[in-house]
Coordinates of C-alpha atoms in Angstrom, one line a residue:
Chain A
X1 CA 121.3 125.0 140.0
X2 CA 122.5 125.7 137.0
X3 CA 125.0 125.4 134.1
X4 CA 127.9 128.0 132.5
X5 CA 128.5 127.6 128.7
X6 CA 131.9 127.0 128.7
X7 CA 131.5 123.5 131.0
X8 CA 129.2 120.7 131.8
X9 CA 130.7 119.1 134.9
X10 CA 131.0 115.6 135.1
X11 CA 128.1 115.3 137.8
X12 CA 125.5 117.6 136.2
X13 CA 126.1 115.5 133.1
X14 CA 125.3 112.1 134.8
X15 CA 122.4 114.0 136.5
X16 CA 120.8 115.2 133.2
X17 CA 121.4 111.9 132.2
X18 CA 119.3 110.4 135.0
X19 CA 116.7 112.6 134.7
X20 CA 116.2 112.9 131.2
X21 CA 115.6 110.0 128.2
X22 CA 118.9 111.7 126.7
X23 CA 122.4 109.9 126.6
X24 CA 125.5 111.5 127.9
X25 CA 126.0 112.1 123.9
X26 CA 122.7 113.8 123.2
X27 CA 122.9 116.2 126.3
X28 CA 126.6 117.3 125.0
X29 CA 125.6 117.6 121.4
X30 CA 122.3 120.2 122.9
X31 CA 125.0 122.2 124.9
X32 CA 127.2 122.9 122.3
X33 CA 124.3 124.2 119.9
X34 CA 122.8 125.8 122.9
X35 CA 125.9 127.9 123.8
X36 CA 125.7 128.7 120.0
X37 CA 122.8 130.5 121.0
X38 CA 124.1 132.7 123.6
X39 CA 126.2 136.4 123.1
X40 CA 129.4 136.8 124.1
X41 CA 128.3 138.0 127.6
X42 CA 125.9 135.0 128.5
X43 CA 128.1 132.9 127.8
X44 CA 129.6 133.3 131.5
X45 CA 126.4 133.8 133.2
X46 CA 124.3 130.6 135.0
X47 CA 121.0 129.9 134.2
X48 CA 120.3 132.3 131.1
X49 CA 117.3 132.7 129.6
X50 CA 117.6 132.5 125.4
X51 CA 114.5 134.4 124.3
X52 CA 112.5 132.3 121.7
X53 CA 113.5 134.2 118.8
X54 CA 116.9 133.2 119.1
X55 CA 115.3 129.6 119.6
X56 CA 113.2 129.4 116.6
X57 CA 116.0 129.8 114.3
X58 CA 117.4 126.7 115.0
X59 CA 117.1 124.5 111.8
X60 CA 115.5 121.7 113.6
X61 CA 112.3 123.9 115.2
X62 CA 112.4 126.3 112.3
X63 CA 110.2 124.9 110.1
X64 CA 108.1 123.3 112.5
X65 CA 104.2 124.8 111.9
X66 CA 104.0 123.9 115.9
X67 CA 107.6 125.6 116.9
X68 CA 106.0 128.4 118.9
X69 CA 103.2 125.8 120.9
X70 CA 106.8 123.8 121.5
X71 CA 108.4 127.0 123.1
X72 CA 105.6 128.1 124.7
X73 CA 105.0 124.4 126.5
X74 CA 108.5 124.0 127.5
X75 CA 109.1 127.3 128.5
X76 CA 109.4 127.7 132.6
X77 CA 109.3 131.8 131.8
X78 CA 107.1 133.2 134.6
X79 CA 106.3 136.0 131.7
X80 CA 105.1 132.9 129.8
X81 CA 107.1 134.4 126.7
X82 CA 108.6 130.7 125.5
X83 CA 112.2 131.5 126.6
X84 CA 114.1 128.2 127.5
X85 CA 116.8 127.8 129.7
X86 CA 119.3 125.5 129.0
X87 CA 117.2 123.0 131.3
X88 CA 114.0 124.0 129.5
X89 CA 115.7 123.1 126.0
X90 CA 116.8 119.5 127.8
X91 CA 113.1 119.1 128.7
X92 CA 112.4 119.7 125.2
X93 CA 114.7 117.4 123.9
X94 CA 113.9 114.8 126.1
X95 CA 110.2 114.4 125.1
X96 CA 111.0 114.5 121.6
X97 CA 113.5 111.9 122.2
X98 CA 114.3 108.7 120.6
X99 CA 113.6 107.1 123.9
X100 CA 110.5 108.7 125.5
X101 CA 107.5 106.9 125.9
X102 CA 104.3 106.7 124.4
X103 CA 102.5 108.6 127.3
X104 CA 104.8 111.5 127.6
X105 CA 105.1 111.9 124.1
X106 CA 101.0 111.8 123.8
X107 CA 101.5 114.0 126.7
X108 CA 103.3 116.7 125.3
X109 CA 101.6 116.5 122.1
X110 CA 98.3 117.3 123.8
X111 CA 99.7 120.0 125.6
X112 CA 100.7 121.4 122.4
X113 CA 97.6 121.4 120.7
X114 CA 96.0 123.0 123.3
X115 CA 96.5 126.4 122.5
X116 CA 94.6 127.9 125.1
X117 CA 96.1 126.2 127.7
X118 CA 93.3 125.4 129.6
X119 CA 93.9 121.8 129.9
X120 CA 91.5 120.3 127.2
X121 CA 91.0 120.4 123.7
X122 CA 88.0 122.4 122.9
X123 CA 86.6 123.5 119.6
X124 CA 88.9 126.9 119.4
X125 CA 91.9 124.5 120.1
X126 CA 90.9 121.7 117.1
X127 CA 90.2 124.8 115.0
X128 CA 93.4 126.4 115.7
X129 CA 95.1 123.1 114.9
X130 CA 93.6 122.3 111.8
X131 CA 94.4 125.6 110.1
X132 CA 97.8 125.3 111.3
X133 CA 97.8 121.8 108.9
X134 CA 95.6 123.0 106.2
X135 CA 98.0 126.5 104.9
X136 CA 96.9 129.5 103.8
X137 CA 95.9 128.8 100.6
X138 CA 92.6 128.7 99.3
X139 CA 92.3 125.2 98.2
X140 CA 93.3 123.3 101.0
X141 CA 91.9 125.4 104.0
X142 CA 88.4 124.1 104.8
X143 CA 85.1 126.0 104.2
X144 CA 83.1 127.0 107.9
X145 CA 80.9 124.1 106.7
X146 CA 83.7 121.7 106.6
X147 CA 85.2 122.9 109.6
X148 CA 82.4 122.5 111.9
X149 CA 81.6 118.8 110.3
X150 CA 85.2 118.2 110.8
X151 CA 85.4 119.0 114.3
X152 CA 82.1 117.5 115.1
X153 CA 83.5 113.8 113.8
X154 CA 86.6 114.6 115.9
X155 CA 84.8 115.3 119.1
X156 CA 82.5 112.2 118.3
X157 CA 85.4 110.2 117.7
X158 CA 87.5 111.2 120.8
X159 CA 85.1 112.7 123.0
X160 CA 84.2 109.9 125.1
X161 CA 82.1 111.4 128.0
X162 CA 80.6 113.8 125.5
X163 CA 81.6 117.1 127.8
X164 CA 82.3 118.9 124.6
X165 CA 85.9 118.5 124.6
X166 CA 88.6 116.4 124.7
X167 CA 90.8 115.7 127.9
X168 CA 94.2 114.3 128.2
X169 CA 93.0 110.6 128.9
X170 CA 90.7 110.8 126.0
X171 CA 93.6 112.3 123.4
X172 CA 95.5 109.3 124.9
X173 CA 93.2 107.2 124.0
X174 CA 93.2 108.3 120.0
X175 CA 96.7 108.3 119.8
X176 CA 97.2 104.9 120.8
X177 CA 95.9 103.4 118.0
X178 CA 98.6 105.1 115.6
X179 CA 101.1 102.7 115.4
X180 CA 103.5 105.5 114.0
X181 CA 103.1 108.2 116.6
X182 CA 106.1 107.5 118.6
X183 CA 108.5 107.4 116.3
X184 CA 107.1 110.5 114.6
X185 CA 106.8 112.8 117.3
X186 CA 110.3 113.5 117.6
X187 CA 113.3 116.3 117.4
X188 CA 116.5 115.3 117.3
X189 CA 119.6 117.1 116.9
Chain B
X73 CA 82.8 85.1 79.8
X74 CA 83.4 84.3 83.2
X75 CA 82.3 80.7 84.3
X76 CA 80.1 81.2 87.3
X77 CA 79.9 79.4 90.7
X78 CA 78.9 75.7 90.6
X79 CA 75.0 75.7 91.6
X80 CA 73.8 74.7 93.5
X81 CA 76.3 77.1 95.9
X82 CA 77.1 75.8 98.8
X83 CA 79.1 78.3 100.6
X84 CA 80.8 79.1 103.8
X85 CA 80.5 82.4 104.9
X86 CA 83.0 83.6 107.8
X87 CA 81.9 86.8 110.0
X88 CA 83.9 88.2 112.7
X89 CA 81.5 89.1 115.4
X90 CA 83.9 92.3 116.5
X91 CA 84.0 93.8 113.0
X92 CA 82.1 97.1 111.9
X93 CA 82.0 97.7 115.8
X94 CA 80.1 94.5 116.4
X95 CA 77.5 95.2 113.7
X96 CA 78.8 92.5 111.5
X97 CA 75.9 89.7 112.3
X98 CA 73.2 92.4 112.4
X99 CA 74.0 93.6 108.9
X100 CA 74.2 90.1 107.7
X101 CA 71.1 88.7 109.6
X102 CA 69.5 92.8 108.5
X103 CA 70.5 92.3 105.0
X104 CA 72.0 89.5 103.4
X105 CA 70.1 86.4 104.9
X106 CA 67.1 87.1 102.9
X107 CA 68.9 87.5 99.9
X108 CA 70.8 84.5 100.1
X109 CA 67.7 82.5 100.8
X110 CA 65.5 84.2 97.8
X111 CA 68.5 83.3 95.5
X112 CA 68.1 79.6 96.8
X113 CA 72.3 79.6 98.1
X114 CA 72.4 76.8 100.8
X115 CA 75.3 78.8 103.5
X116 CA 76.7 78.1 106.7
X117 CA 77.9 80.9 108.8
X118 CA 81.0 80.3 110.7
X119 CA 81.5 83.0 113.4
X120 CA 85.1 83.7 114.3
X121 CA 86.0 83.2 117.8
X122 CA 90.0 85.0 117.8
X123 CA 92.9 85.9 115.5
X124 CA 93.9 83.4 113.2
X125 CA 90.8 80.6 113.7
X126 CA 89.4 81.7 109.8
X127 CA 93.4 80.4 109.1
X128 CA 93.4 77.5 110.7
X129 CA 90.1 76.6 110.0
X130 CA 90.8 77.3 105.9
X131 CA 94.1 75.4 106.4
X132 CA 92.2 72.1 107.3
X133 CA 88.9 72.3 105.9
X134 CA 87.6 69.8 103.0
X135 CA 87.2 72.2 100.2
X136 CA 85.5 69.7 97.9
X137 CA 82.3 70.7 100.5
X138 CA 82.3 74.7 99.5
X139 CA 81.6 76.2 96.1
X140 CA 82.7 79.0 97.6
X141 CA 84.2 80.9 100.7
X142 CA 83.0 84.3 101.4
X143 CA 84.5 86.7 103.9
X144 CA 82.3 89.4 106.0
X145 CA 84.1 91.4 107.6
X146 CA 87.1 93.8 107.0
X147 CA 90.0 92.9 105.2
X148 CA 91.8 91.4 108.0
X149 CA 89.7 88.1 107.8
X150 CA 90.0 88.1 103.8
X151 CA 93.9 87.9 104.3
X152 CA 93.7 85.0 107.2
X153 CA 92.0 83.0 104.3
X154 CA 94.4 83.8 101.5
X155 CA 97.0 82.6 103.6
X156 CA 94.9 79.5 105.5
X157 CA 94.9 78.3 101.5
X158 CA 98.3 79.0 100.3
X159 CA 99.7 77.2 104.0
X160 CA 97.9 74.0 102.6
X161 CA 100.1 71.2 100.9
X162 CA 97.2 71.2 98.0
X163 CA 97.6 74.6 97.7
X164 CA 97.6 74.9 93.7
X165 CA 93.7 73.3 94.0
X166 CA 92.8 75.0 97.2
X167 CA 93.6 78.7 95.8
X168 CA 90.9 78.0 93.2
X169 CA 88.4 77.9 95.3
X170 CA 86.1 81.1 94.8
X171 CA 86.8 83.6 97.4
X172 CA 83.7 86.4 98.0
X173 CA 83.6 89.7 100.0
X174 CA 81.1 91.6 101.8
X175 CA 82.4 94.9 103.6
X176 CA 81.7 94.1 107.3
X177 CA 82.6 97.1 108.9
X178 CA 86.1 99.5 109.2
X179 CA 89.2 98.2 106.2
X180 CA 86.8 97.6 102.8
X181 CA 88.8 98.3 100.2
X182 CA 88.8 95.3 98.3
X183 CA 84.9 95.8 98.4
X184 CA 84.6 99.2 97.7
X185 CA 87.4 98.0 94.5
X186 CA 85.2 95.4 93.4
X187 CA 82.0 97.7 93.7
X188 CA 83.7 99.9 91.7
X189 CA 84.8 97.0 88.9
X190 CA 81.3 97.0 88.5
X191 CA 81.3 100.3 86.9
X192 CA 78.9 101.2 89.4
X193 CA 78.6 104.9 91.0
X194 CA 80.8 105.0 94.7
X195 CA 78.2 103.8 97.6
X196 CA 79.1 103.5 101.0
X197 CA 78.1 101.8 104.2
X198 CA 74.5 99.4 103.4
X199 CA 74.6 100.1 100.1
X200 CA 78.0 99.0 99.2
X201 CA 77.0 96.2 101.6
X202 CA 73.7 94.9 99.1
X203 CA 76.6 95.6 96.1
X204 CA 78.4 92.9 96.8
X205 CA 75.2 90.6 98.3
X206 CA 74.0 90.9 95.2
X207 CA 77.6 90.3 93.4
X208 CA 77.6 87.3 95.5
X209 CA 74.2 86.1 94.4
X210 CA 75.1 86.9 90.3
X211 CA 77.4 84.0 91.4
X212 CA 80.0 85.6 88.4
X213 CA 83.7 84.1 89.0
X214 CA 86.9 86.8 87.7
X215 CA 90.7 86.2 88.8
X216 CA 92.5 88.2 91.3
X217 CA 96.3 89.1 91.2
X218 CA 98.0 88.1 94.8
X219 CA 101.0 89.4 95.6
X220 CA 104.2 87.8 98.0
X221 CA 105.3 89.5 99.9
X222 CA 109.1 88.5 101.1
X223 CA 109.7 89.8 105.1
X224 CA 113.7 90.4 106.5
X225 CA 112.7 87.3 108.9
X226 CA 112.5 85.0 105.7
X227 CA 108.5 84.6 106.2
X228 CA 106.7 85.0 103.3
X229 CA 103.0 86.1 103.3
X230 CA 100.3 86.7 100.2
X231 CA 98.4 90.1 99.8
X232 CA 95.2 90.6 97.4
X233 CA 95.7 94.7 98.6
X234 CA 98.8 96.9 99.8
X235 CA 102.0 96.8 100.8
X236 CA 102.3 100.1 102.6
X237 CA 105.7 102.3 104.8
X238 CA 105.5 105.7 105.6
X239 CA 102.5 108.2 106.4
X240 CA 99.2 106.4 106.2
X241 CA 96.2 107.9 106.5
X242 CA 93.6 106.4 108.2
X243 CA 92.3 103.9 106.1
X244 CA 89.6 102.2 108.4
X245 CA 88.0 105.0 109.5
X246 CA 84.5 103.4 110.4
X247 CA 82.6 105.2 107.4
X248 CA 79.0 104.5 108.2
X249 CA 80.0 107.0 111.5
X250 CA 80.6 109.9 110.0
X251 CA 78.0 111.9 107.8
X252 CA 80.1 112.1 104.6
X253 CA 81.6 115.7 103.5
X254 CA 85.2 116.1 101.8
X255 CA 86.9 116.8 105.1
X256 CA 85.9 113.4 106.2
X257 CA 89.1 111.7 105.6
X258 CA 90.3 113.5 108.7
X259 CA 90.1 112.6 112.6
X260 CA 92.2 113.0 115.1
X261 CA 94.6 110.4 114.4
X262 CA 95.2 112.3 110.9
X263 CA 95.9 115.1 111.8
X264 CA 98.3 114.1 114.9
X265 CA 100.0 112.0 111.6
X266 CA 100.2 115.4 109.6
X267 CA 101.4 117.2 112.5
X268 CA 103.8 114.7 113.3
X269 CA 104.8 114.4 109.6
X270 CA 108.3 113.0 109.0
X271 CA 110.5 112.0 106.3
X272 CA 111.8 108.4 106.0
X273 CA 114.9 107.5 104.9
X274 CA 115.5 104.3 102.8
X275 CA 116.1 102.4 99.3
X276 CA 113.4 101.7 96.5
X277 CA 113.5 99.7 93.3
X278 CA 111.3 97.8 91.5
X279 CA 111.0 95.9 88.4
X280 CA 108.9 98.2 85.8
X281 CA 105.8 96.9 83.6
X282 CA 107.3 96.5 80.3
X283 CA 104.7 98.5 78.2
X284 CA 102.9 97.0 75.7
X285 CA 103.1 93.4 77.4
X286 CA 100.5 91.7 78.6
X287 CA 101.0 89.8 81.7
X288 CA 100.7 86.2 81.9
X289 CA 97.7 84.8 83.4
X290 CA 98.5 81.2 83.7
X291 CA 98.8 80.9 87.7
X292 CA 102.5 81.2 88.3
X293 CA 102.8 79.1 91.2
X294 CA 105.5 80.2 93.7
X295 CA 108.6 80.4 94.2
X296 CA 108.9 83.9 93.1
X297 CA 111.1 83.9 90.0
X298 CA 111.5 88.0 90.0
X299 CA 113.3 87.9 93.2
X300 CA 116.7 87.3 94.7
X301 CA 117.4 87.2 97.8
X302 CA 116.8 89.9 100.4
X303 CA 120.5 90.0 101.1
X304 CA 121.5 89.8 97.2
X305 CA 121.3 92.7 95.1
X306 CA 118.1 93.4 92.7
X307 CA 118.9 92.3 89.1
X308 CA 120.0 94.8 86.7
X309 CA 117.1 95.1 85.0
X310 CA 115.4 96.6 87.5
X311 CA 114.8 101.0 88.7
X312 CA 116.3 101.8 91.9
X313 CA 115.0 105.4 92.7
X314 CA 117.6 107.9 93.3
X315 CA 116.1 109.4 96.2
X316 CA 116.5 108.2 99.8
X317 CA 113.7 110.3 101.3
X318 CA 110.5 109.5 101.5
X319 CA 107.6 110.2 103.3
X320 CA 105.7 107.3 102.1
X321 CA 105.6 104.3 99.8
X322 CA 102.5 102.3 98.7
X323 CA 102.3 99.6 96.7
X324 CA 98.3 99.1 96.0
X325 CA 96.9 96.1 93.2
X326 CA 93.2 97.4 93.9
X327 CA 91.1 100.5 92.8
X328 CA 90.6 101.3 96.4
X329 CA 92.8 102.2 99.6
X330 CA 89.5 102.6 101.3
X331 CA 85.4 103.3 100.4
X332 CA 86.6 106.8 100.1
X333 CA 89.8 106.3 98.7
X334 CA 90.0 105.8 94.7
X335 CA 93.7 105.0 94.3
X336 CA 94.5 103.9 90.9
X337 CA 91.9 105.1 88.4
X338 CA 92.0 102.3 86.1
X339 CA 92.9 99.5 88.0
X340 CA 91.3 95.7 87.6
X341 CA 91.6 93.0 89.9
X342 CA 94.0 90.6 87.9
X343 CA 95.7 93.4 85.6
X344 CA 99.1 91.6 86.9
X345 CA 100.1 95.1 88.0
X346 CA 101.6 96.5 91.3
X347 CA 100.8 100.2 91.1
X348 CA 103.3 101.7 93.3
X349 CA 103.1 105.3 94.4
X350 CA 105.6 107.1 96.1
X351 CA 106.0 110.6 97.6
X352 CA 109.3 112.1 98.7
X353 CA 110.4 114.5 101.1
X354 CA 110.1 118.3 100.9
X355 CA 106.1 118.1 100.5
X356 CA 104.4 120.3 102.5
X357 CA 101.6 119.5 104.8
X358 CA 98.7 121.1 103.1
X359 CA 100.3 119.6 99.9
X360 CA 99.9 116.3 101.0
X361 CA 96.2 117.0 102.7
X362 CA 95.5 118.2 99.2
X363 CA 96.6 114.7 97.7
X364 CA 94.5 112.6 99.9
X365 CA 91.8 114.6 99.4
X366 CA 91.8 114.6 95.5
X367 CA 91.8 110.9 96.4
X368 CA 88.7 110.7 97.2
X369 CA 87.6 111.3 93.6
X370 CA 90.5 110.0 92.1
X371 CA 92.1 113.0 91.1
X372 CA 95.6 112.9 93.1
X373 CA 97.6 112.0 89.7
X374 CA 96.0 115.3 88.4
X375 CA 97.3 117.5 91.5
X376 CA 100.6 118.1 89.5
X377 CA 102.4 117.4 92.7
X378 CA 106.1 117.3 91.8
X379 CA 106.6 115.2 94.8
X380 CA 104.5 112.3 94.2
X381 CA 105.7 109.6 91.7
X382 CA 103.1 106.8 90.1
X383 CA 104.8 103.5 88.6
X384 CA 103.7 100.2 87.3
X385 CA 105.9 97.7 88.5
X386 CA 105.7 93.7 88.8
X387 CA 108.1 93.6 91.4
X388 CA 109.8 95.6 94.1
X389 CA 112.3 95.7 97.2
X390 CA 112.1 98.3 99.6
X391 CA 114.8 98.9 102.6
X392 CA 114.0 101.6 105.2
X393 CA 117.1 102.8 106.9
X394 CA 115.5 104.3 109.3
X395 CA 115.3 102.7 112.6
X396 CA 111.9 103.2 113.4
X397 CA 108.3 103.5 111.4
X398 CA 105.8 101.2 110.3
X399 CA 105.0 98.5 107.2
X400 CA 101.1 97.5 106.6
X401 CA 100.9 94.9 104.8
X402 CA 96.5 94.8 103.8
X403 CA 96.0 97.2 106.0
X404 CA 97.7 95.6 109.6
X405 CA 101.0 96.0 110.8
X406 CA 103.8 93.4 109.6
X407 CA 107.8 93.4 111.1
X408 CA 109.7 96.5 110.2
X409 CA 112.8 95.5 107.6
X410 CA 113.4 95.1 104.6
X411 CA 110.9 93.8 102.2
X412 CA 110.4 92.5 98.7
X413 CA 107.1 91.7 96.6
X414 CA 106.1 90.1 93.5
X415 CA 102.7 90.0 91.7
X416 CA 101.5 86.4 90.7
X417 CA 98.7 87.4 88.2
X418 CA 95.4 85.2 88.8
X419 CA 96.3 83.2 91.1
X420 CA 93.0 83.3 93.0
X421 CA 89.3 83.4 92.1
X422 CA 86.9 86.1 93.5
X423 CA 83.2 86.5 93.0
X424 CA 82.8 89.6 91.0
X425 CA 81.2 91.4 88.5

């Protein structure tokens, strides 16, 4: 099932709708800057693919230090190259919605930050994430020293049945005490 | 020269059981009772049973019985008293009485402040807990600027701390946890918040500090002459900041956010000053890491951070437009609206110095 770029039918809209946290408004607006995406050629085709070049250059994800994670999460690519469909980008949308709840935003979020996609947060992943907040420069990013102290108060903050690592449950758990985290974890067109 | 506490001091001293992770008794049975008892200060401890009971129980107490009410705990309970007192008809008398503090756990800022008063070097964690005990036991009374704070839903509350929108670090990070290294400041609910990091949209202005003038200390009982109404324009005298993005806004009349977070260099407790900070949008992430780590030592005003703006203000209105984010007020989480504050220099007592 799919969708052309020059129409959304009436149904497909209303089943979006259902299955998403987007309104009829939102998934219409993500169309038309979708199709913006697309050549010529695509534009007739079902189902395309935009490569995640073409997606990263949308204002919105462009200056997003997590843009690539973001592809890469929502991304149903068998090639696992962060190319969305149009379905994909709806996906992507919807958890960074206005209206998505605090457990699939934490959800995604985790996903996210785990770079290695091996379903918890271990020390490479915390790492990884940290440098990604800290820059390049030299006096923000943190010594080795600092690091490893930094990621030894995280795990002993969030790592609850001290495996090492942080799990999905356990990330949950943290995140629910940030009062903010909902209505900060968001893209919106 | 301060007059001190009436002796002999008989004081009520109100621990929350749950604070500093449920260590609150042990450090005060640990530490304090025997200095309490050596300095000859008669106490009862009143253990808090739920939200609000330190209110109520301020609201209908006999005051002529205490010399002095101390707090130990986090800054939660501190505020339940403040506004237990300022509910009460007698209210002028009752916000006289001396108010102490000793850090109980997670949210001591206005301990780590008044450790700091004390020109002493920063301490953390027991020692900043035998600070104040023995602040306490000097018996020494200062004044202490409270601010009101005016919410969309016409309620009007007192802070002794922060008025706070916007990113906020994690202020009540339990201290004593975590071995202490510069990098600290940061746990996972940080750096979800700087990953997450978003610009607010809304309207500041405030009334500036006229240089040069010293505020008045004679209690200036409410109502709050500097403000209009919340649906009434602010008075031409005041700033109203050009920018409408933000990605946060703190109001602070303390030294310290937190043990480990040195605000306002220069600060006192009754300098009749709102310092309000603000930061607007465009600042990067490791720019505003950089910021709250120069905190620690006080050194974020010397960052030369185009994006962060440092004003002294008695007054000040603040209306987010965005539909969603958060307002502390102290530290916990008040309705999201509009909002406008006004410092009453001195209106309450605290056992300093």
């Amino acid at each position: 099932m799919g969708t052309t770029a020059s129409q959304l039918g009436k149904d497909l809209l209303s089943e979006y709708q259902e299955l998403t946290f987007l309104t009829k408004q939102e998934i219409l607006l993500a169309h038309k800057r979708f199709t913006e995406l697309l050549t010529k050629d695509e534009k007739d085709l079902p189902n395309v693919r935009v490569p995640m070049e073409k997606i990263l250059t949308l204002p919105e994800l462009k200056s997003n230090p997590f843009r690539t994670r973001i592809c890469q999460v929502f991304s149903t690519s068998i090639v696992k190259d962060g190319s969305l469909t149009f379905e994909d980008f709806l996906d992507l949308l919807s958890a960074f919605s206005d209206s998505a709840t605090l457990e699939i935003k934490s959800h995604y979020a985790f996903r996210i930050f785990d770079f290695d996609d091996d379903g918890t947060l271990d020390c490479g992943d915390l790492e990884k994430l940290v440098n990604c907040l800290t820059g390049e420069t030299e006096d923000t990013r943190l010594t080795p020293e600092e690091m490893r102290q930094l990621i030894h108060n995280i795990l002993d903050e969030s790592d609850i049945d001290k495996d090492g690592t942080v799990n999905l449950s356990e990330f949950q758990h943290v995140i629910s005490r940030s009062p903010d985290f909902v209505s900060s974890f968001k893209i919106v067109l | 020269p301060r007059p001190p506490v009436r002796r002999p001091c008989r004081v009520m001293i109100l621990v929350n059981p749950l604070s500093g992770r449920g260590q609150a008794l042990q450090l005060f049975t640990g530490h304090l009772q025997g200095m309490l008892t050596e300095a000859a200060i008669p106490y009862t401890l009143v253990i808090t049973e739920h939200q609000n009971h330190a209110r109520e129980l301020v609201k209908k107490a006999d005051l002529s019985q205490w010399d002095a009410l101390v707090i130990m705990s986090g800054d939660g309970l501190l505020f339940e008293v403040i506004n237990g007192l300022m509910e009460r008809d007698d209210w002028q008398e009752a916000i006289q009485t001396p108010l102490g503090i000793l850090p109980g756990g997670s949210g001591n800022a206005l301990a780590a402040s008044v450790h700091h008063y004390s020109q002493s070097p920063p301490a953390w964690n027991e020692e900043l807990l035998l600070s104040c005990g023995f602040m306490l036991c000097k018996g020494l009374v200062g004044s202490l600027d409270l601010v009101s704070i005016h919410l969309a839903s016409k309620q009007r509350i007192f802070s002794f701390l922060s008025l706070a929108w916007g990113f906020v670090a994690d202020v009540d990070i339990e201290s004593e946890k975590y071995r202490h290294v510069g990098a600290i400041r940061f746990l996972m609910g940080t750096l979800v918040r700087l990953a997450t990091l978003r610009v607010y949209q809304g309207r500041l202005a405030y009334l500036p500090l006229i240089p040069n003038s010293s505020p008045t200390h004679k209690p200036h009982p409410p109502p709050d002459s500097l403000l209009p109404g919340l649906d009434q324009p602010v008075p031409e005298s005041w700033t109203v900041v050009k920018t409408e993005d933000f990605v946060l806004v703190l109001a602070i009349y303390q030294s310290h956010l937190a043990e480990d977070l040195w605000a306002v260099p220069g600060a006192a407790a009754d300098d009749g000053i709102i310092h309000l900070f603000y930061v607007t949008g465009g600042i990067s992430r490791p720019a505003l890491l950089r910021l709250f780590l120069a905190m620690e030592k006080g050194a974020h005003l010397a960052c030369g951070c185009p994006h962060l703006v440092y004003e002294k203000v008695r007054a000040l209105r603040l209306e987010p437009i965005s539909r969603q984010g958060v307002i502390t007020v102290d530290g916990e989480t008040v309705e999201y609206g509009p909002v406008q504050a006004q410092i009453h220099p001195g209106l309450a007592r605290l056992i300093y110095g």
